[in-house]
XYZ file of C-alpha atoms in Angstrom:
118
model
C 14.151 101.968 152.108
C 16.416 104.466 150.766
C 20.152 103.596 151.524
C 20.640 106.213 153.916
C 18.353 103.419 156.150
C 19.262 100.839 154.701
C 23.073 101.934 155.841
C 21.963 102.312 159.572
C 20.065 99.268 159.752
C 23.071 97.405 158.325
C 25.482 99.428 160.301
C 27.673 99.920 156.922
C 28.581 103.168 155.117
C 26.502 104.026 151.901
C 29.761 104.325 149.589
C 30.110 99.941 150.870
C 26.292 99.597 149.861
C 26.970 101.605 146.610
C 30.194 98.997 146.286
C 28.894 95.859 147.007
C 26.433 96.532 144.142
C 29.479 97.891 141.871
C 31.255 95.506 141.586
C 28.737 92.539 141.465
C 28.761 91.924 145.566
C 25.395 92.475 145.999
C 22.805 91.783 143.042
C 20.948 94.972 141.634
C 19.577 97.170 143.561
C 15.491 98.282 142.604
C 15.571 101.881 141.460
C 12.473 104.250 141.638
C 10.794 106.662 138.424
C 14.420 109.538 139.745
C 16.690 105.582 139.735
C 16.731 106.996 143.374
C 17.791 102.998 144.882
C 14.940 101.291 146.494
C 16.183 97.436 148.959
C 13.471 95.702 148.826
C 13.187 92.270 151.038
C 15.762 90.509 148.139
C 18.227 93.228 148.390
C 18.539 93.658 152.412
C 17.916 89.877 153.024
C 21.136 90.397 150.353
C 23.105 92.387 152.420
C 22.819 89.774 156.271
C 23.507 86.979 153.406
C 26.722 89.119 152.446
C 27.553 90.724 156.125
C 27.353 87.873 157.908
C 29.469 85.846 155.548
C 32.562 88.812 155.121
C 32.169 88.691 159.239
C 33.371 85.427 159.088
C 36.204 85.929 156.718
C 34.779 84.895 152.849
C 36.539 87.098 150.678
C 34.583 88.964 148.727
C 35.875 87.519 145.756
C 33.892 84.105 146.435
C 30.924 86.097 147.115
C 30.224 87.348 144.687
C 31.263 84.055 142.558
C 28.396 82.979 144.249
C 25.868 86.072 143.859
C 27.073 85.332 139.737
C 25.963 82.106 139.530
C 22.840 81.919 142.268
C 22.118 85.411 139.500
C 22.763 82.141 136.750
C 19.738 80.103 138.020
C 19.341 76.401 138.542
C 22.241 75.199 136.316
C 24.639 76.380 138.793
C 22.971 74.394 142.146
C 25.979 72.114 142.208
C 29.017 74.991 141.754
C 27.243 76.817 144.475
C 26.041 74.363 146.318
C 30.593 73.167 145.916
C 32.135 77.101 146.113
C 30.197 76.849 150.083
C 31.522 73.491 150.909
C 35.042 75.282 149.412
C 34.908 78.603 151.810
C 33.212 76.470 154.790
C 36.360 73.815 154.884
C 38.422 77.009 154.838
C 36.027 78.644 157.286
C 37.037 75.232 159.921
C 40.844 75.764 159.331
C 40.412 79.360 160.497
C 38.979 77.949 163.113
C 41.228 75.894 164.299
C 44.240 78.484 163.667
C 41.966 80.524 166.070
C 41.535 77.512 168.540
C 45.070 76.750 168.767
C 46.244 80.025 169.164
C 43.485 80.535 172.135
C 45.521 77.458 173.546
C 49.342 78.717 173.432
C 47.567 82.549 174.909
C 46.085 80.533 177.866
C 49.457 78.538 178.724
C 51.762 81.796 178.138
C 48.638 83.793 180.375
C 48.773 81.034 182.759
C 53.049 81.355 183.215
C 51.930 84.668 184.277
C 50.296 84.528 186.647
C 52.145 81.476 187.996
C 54.703 84.380 187.780
C 57.006 81.208 185.996
C 57.278 85.041 183.594
C 58.451 88.666 184.623
């Protein structure tokens, strides 16, 4: 697929896709003889992964580290797993904070519903 098709499919700008590749967040995308990016299934799987992880709040830096380790091969399996475990813990803390905030908002809304706040 060409970059325009990929951008539409994953709702990312072409600039974002180029940027992700430039900073090493997305492994190098295959190119045709004219030098035009040809996103294959592997590249699209990486884009889906990155979009999912970014949507959940993982940092670009953590994802670049993961991609870099992945490209180094099997010798980095333990490091990659440790990185993912660390990121999961961070997300669990964020999720707890979100739940706490929702509960606080619910209490505030309840005060308004009961006419306790004017």
